[in-house]
Coordinates of C-alpha atoms and ligand atoms in Angstrom, one line a residue:
X23 CA 107.5 -11.2 115.8
X24 CA 104.7 -13.6 114.6
X25 CA 103.0 -15.6 117.4
X26 CA 102.4 -19.3 117.2
X27 CA 98.8 -18.6 116.5
X28 CA 99.6 -16.4 113.5
X29 CA 102.1 -19.0 112.2
X30 CA 99.3 -21.6 112.4
X31 CA 96.9 -19.3 110.7
X32 CA 99.1 -18.6 107.7
X33 CA 99.9 -22.3 107.5
X34 CA 96.2 -23.2 107.6
X35 CA 95.2 -20.6 105.1
X36 CA 98.1 -21.7 102.8
X37 CA 96.8 -25.3 103.0
X38 CA 93.2 -24.1 102.2
X39 CA 94.5 -22.2 99.2
X40 CA 96.5 -25.3 98.0
X41 CA 93.5 -27.5 98.4
X42 CA 90.7 -25.4 97.0
X43 CA 89.3 -26.4 93.7
X44 CA 88.0 -22.8 92.9
X45 CA 89.2 -19.9 95.0
X46 CA 86.6 -17.6 93.4
X47 CA 83.7 -19.5 94.8
X48 CA 85.4 -20.7 98.0
X49 CA 83.3 -19.3 100.8
X50 CA 85.9 -19.8 103.6
X51 CA 88.7 -18.1 101.7
X52 CA 86.6 -15.3 100.3
X53 CA 85.1 -14.5 103.7
X54 CA 88.6 -14.6 105.3
X55 CA 89.8 -12.1 102.7
X56 CA 86.7 -10.0 103.2
X57 CA 87.3 -9.8 107.0
X58 CA 91.0 -8.9 106.5
X59 CA 89.9 -6.1 104.1
X60 CA 87.3 -4.9 106.5
X61 CA 90.2 -4.0 108.9
X62 CA 91.2 -1.3 106.3
X63 CA 87.7 -0.1 105.8
X64 CA 85.0 0.2 108.4
X65 CA 86.5 -2.2 110.9
X66 CA 85.0 -5.2 112.5
X67 CA 82.9 -5.2 115.7
X68 CA 84.8 -6.3 118.8
X69 CA 88.1 -6.3 116.8
X70 CA 90.8 -3.8 117.7
X71 CA 91.8 -1.4 114.9
X72 CA 95.4 -2.3 115.8
X73 CA 95.2 -5.5 113.8
X74 CA 95.0 -3.4 110.5
X75 CA 98.7 -3.5 109.9
X76 CA 99.6 -6.7 111.8
X77 CA 102.4 -8.4 109.9
X78 CA 101.0 -11.9 110.4
X79 CA 97.6 -10.9 109.0
X80 CA 99.2 -9.1 106.0
X81 CA 101.0 -12.4 105.3
X82 CA 97.7 -14.3 105.4
X83 CA 96.2 -11.8 103.1
X84 CA 99.1 -12.0 100.6
X85 CA 98.7 -15.8 100.5
X86 CA 95.0 -15.5 99.5
X87 CA 95.4 -12.5 97.2
X88 CA 98.4 -14.0 95.3
X89 CA 96.4 -17.1 94.4
X90 CA 93.2 -15.1 93.7
X91 CA 95.0 -12.8 91.3
X92 CA 96.7 -15.6 89.5
X93 CA 93.4 -17.4 88.9
X94 CA 91.7 -14.2 87.7
X95 CA 94.6 -13.5 85.3
X96 CA 94.5 -17.0 84.0
X97 CA 90.7 -17.2 83.6
X98 CA 90.0 -13.7 82.2
X99 CA 91.1 -13.2 78.6
X100 CA 91.8 -9.6 77.5
X101 CA 91.3 -8.7 73.9
X102 CA 91.1 -5.5 71.8
X103 CA 94.4 -4.0 72.9
X104 CA 94.7 -0.6 71.1
X105 CA 97.9 0.0 69.1
X106 CA 98.3 3.6 70.6
X107 CA 98.1 4.9 74.1
X108 CA 96.0 8.0 73.3
X109 CA 93.0 8.7 75.5
X110 CA 90.6 8.3 72.6
X111 CA 92.0 4.9 71.6
X112 CA 91.8 3.6 75.2
X113 CA 88.2 4.8 75.5
X114 CA 87.3 3.2 72.2
X115 CA 88.8 -0.1 73.3
X116 CA 86.9 0.0 76.6
X117 CA 83.6 0.8 75.0
X118 CA 84.1 -2.1 72.6
X119 CA 85.0 -4.4 75.4
X120 CA 81.8 -3.5 77.3
X121 CA 79.7 -3.8 74.1
X122 CA 81.0 -7.3 73.4
X123 CA 80.0 -8.5 76.9
X124 CA 77.5 -11.3 76.5
X125 CA 76.5 -11.8 80.2
X126 CA 72.9 -13.3 80.5
X127 CA 71.7 -10.2 82.2
X128 CA 70.3 -10.3 85.7
X129 CA 68.7 -7.0 85.1
X130 CA 66.5 -8.4 82.2
X131 CA 65.3 -11.2 84.5
X132 CA 64.5 -8.8 87.3
X133 CA 62.7 -6.5 85.0
X134 CA 60.4 -9.1 83.5
X135 CA 60.3 -12.3 85.6
X136 CA 61.7 -12.1 89.2
X137 CA 59.3 -12.7 92.1
X138 CA 59.2 -10.4 95.1
X139 CA 61.4 -12.9 97.0
X140 CA 63.9 -12.9 94.2
X141 CA 63.9 -9.1 94.2
X142 CA 64.8 -9.2 97.9
X143 CA 67.6 -11.8 97.2
X144 CA 69.0 -9.6 94.5
X145 CA 69.2 -6.7 97.0
X146 CA 70.9 -8.9 99.6
X147 CA 73.5 -10.1 97.1
X148 CA 74.2 -6.6 95.9
X149 CA 74.3 -5.1 99.4
X150 CA 77.8 -6.5 100.1
X151 CA 79.1 -3.9 97.6
X152 CA 76.4 -1.3 97.3
X153 CA 76.2 -0.4 101.0
X154 CA 79.9 0.7 100.6
X155 CA 79.5 1.8 97.1
X156 CA 82.5 3.6 95.6
X157 CA 84.9 2.9 98.5
X158 CA 87.2 0.4 96.7
X159 CA 87.8 2.9 93.8
X160 CA 88.5 5.7 96.2
X161 CA 91.7 4.0 97.2
X162 CA 93.1 4.9 93.8
X163 CA 92.8 8.7 94.2
X164 CA 96.2 9.3 95.8
X165 CA 97.8 7.0 93.3
X166 CA 96.8 9.1 90.3
X167 CA 97.7 12.6 89.0
X168 CA 96.4 15.3 86.8
X169 CA 93.5 14.5 84.4
X170 CA 92.9 11.0 85.7
X171 CA 92.8 12.1 89.3
X172 CA 90.4 15.0 88.6
X173 CA 88.2 12.6 86.7
X174 CA 88.0 10.1 89.5
X175 CA 87.3 12.8 92.1
X176 CA 84.5 14.1 89.8
X177 CA 82.9 10.7 89.6
X178 CA 83.3 9.9 93.3
X179 CA 81.8 13.3 94.3
X180 CA 78.6 12.1 92.7
X181 CA 78.9 8.7 94.3
X182 CA 79.2 10.3 97.7
X183 CA 76.2 12.6 97.3
X184 CA 78.0 15.9 96.4
X185 CA 78.1 16.9 100.0
X186 CA 74.6 15.6 100.9
X187 CA 74.8 12.4 103.0
X188 CA 71.3 11.4 102.2
X189 CA 72.2 11.5 98.4
X190 CA 75.2 9.1 98.8
X191 CA 74.6 6.2 96.6
X192 CA 75.3 3.7 99.4
X193 CA 72.7 5.6 101.5
X194 CA 70.1 5.5 98.6
X195 CA 70.7 1.7 98.4
X196 CA 70.2 1.4 102.2
X197 CA 67.0 3.4 102.0
X198 CA 65.7 1.0 99.2
X199 CA 66.6 -2.0 101.4
X200 CA 64.8 -0.5 104.4
X201 CA 61.8 0.3 102.2
X202 CA 61.6 -3.4 101.3
X203 CA 61.8 -4.4 105.0
X204 CA 65.4 -5.5 104.7
X205 CA 68.3 -4.6 107.1
X206 CA 70.3 -1.8 105.5
X207 CA 73.2 -2.1 107.9
X208 CA 76.5 -2.9 106.2
X209 CA 77.4 -6.6 106.7
X210 CA 73.9 -7.4 108.0
X211 CA 73.7 -10.3 105.5
X212 CA 77.4 -11.3 105.5
X213 CA 76.2 -14.9 106.3
X214 CA 73.8 -15.0 103.4
X215 CA 75.6 -13.6 100.4
X216 CA 77.1 -15.9 97.8
X217 CA 80.8 -16.5 97.9
X218 CA 81.2 -15.2 94.4
X219 CA 79.5 -11.9 95.5
X220 CA 82.2 -11.7 98.2
X221 CA 84.8 -12.4 95.6
X222 CA 83.5 -9.6 93.5
X223 CA 84.1 -7.1 96.3
X224 CA 87.4 -8.6 97.3
X225 CA 88.6 -8.2 93.7
X226 CA 87.8 -4.5 93.7
X227 CA 89.4 -4.0 97.1
X228 CA 92.5 -5.9 95.9
X229 CA 92.8 -3.7 92.8
X230 CA 92.2 -0.6 95.0
X231 CA 94.6 -1.4 97.8
X232 CA 97.6 -2.2 95.6
X233 CA 99.4 0.7 93.9
X234 CA 100.8 -1.7 91.3
X235 CA 97.2 -2.5 90.3
X236 CA 96.1 1.1 89.8
X237 CA 95.5 0.4 86.1
X238 CA 93.2 -2.5 87.1
X239 CA 91.1 -0.4 89.5
X240 CA 90.7 2.3 86.9
X241 CA 89.7 -0.1 84.2
X242 CA 87.3 -1.8 86.6
X243 CA 85.5 1.5 87.3
X244 CA 85.3 2.4 83.6
X245 CA 83.7 -1.0 82.8
X246 CA 81.4 -0.7 85.9
X247 CA 80.1 2.7 84.8
X248 CA 79.7 1.6 81.2
X249 CA 77.5 -1.3 82.1
X250 CA 75.4 0.5 84.7
X251 CA 72.9 2.9 83.1
X252 CA 70.8 0.5 81.1
X253 CA 70.7 -2.4 83.7
X254 CA 69.6 0.1 86.3
X255 CA 66.7 1.2 84.1
X256 CA 65.7 -2.4 84.0
X257 CA 66.1 -3.0 87.7
X258 CA 63.8 0.1 88.2
X259 CA 61.3 -1.5 85.8
X260 CA 61.4 -4.7 87.9
X261 CA 60.6 -2.6 91.1
X262 CA 57.7 -0.9 89.3
X263 CA 56.3 -4.2 88.0
X264 CA 56.3 -5.6 91.5
X265 CA 54.6 -2.6 93.0
X266 CA 57.6 -0.8 94.4
X267 CA 57.5 2.3 92.2
X268 CA 58.2 4.5 95.3
X269 CA 61.5 2.7 95.8
X270 CA 63.3 3.3 92.5
X271 CA 65.4 6.4 93.4
X272 CA 68.7 4.5 93.6
X273 CA 68.2 3.0 90.2
X274 CA 66.8 6.1 88.6
X275 CA 69.8 8.1 89.9
X276 CA 72.2 5.6 88.2
X277 CA 70.4 5.8 84.8
X278 CA 71.2 9.5 84.7
X279 CA 74.5 9.7 86.5
X280 CA 76.3 6.7 84.9
X281 CA 75.5 7.8 81.4
X282 CA 77.8 10.8 82.3
X283 CA 80.2 8.8 84.5
X284 CA 81.0 6.3 81.7
X285 CA 82.3 9.0 79.4
X286 CA 84.4 10.6 82.2
X287 CA 85.7 7.2 83.3
X288 CA 86.6 6.0 79.8
X289 CA 88.2 9.2 78.4
X290 CA 89.5 11.2 81.3
X291 CA 90.2 8.6 83.9
X292 CA 91.3 5.5 82.0
X293 CA 92.5 7.4 78.9
X294 CA 94.1 10.1 81.0
X295 CA 96.0 7.5 83.0
X296 CA 97.3 5.5 80.0
X297 CA 98.3 8.7 78.2
X298 CA 100.8 9.6 80.9
X299 CA 101.6 6.0 82.1
X300 CA 101.4 3.8 79.0
X301 CA 102.6 0.8 81.0
X302 CA 99.3 0.7 82.8
X303 CA 97.4 -0.1 79.6
X304 CA 97.3 -3.9 80.0
X305 CA 96.0 -3.7 83.5
X306 CA 93.4 -1.1 82.6
X307 CA 92.1 -3.6 80.0
X308 CA 92.5 -6.5 82.5
X309 CA 90.5 -4.6 85.2
X310 CA 87.7 -3.8 82.8
X311 CA 87.6 -7.4 81.6
X312 CA 87.6 -8.6 85.2
X313 CA 84.7 -6.4 86.1
X314 CA 82.6 -7.8 83.2
X315 CA 83.7 -11.4 83.9
X316 CA 83.0 -11.2 87.7
X317 CA 79.6 -9.6 87.0
X318 CA 78.9 -12.5 84.7
X319 CA 79.9 -15.1 87.3
X320 CA 77.6 -13.5 89.9
X321 CA 74.8 -13.4 87.4
X322 CA 75.3 -17.0 86.4
X323 CA 75.3 -18.1 90.0
X324 CA 72.1 -16.2 91.0
X325 CA 70.2 -17.0 87.8
X326 CA 71.3 -20.7 88.0
X327 CA 69.9 -21.0 91.5
X328 CA 66.6 -19.3 90.5
X329 CA 66.2 -21.4 87.4
X330 CA 66.7 -24.5 89.4
X331 CA 64.0 -23.4 91.8
X332 CA 66.5 -22.7 94.6
X333 CA 67.4 -19.7 96.6
X334 CA 70.8 -18.0 95.7
X335 CA 71.4 -17.2 99.3
X336 CA 73.6 -19.2 101.7
X337 CA 71.9 -21.0 104.6
X338 CA 72.0 -18.9 107.8
X339 CA 74.9 -19.7 110.1
X340 CA 74.0 -21.3 113.4
X341 CA 76.3 -20.1 116.2
X342 CA 77.0 -22.6 119.0
X343 CA 76.0 -21.2 122.3
Ligands
FE2_8 FE1 76.7 4.9 92.1
FE2_9 FE1 78.5 5.9 88.8

């Protein structure tokens, strides 16, 4: 039975959803959703794990996610739908979608122009995903079968270091952060990251945690892998330009690995899924388009702040004593 407090919470959150002008960049709503999702992942300090399946909190999450998904579907156009559901046709459509992406390119700016302070900001903004890298997509494994499942496990095995914890991509990212003098603890900068960066992780987690959205999480991963190899080379160049050539392992790893992952993700994962479940095609394309759009929004936000001479980070919270 829901308590008064839970009833009030869902009412409050419902009002916030009704009143927000942009749920994607709404810090309160995205942080709320992020904390609710954390209950399913690594947990929250001082919060009992028993809250994970609390009916009242699930209702709150549904209120935010329903509105969030509606906005994403309304804002993100999907084009290039193939006329057949063959794995090759799906892979071709995904590669074309990724090639048509006209995002301004944070990686190009980092490679050629970013200051050391901006490099640190870039790491902080990325840390909200990269310190848990691969986890949102892993939720899809039990929802897949056959060729698609084998492909996802093959990709994730690399992401998780192939049995070597120090080679986990999240750990390589944490090592890079520590090398720059930053805190490599997950959530260490939860009060500083941009709301749209939280939205980016919340979107992946939403795709991963809902079986009905398994096409979207698969398409998301395919687009993510397809747009990783070349930007990571450029990020590494930025590190070298600024005197951090000893800290490029995370980026170098992705130049190599993701050139392979994009092929597996497009043909075997996405193509393999659509071949046996053709009804997932539209969501595969939507997930891929959403990955590209969200990356573009984060980039616009960060580059917009830098070009205006501002930090892209949120001001630190002050906690009343
Ligand atoms: Fe990775
Ligand atoms: Fe990868």
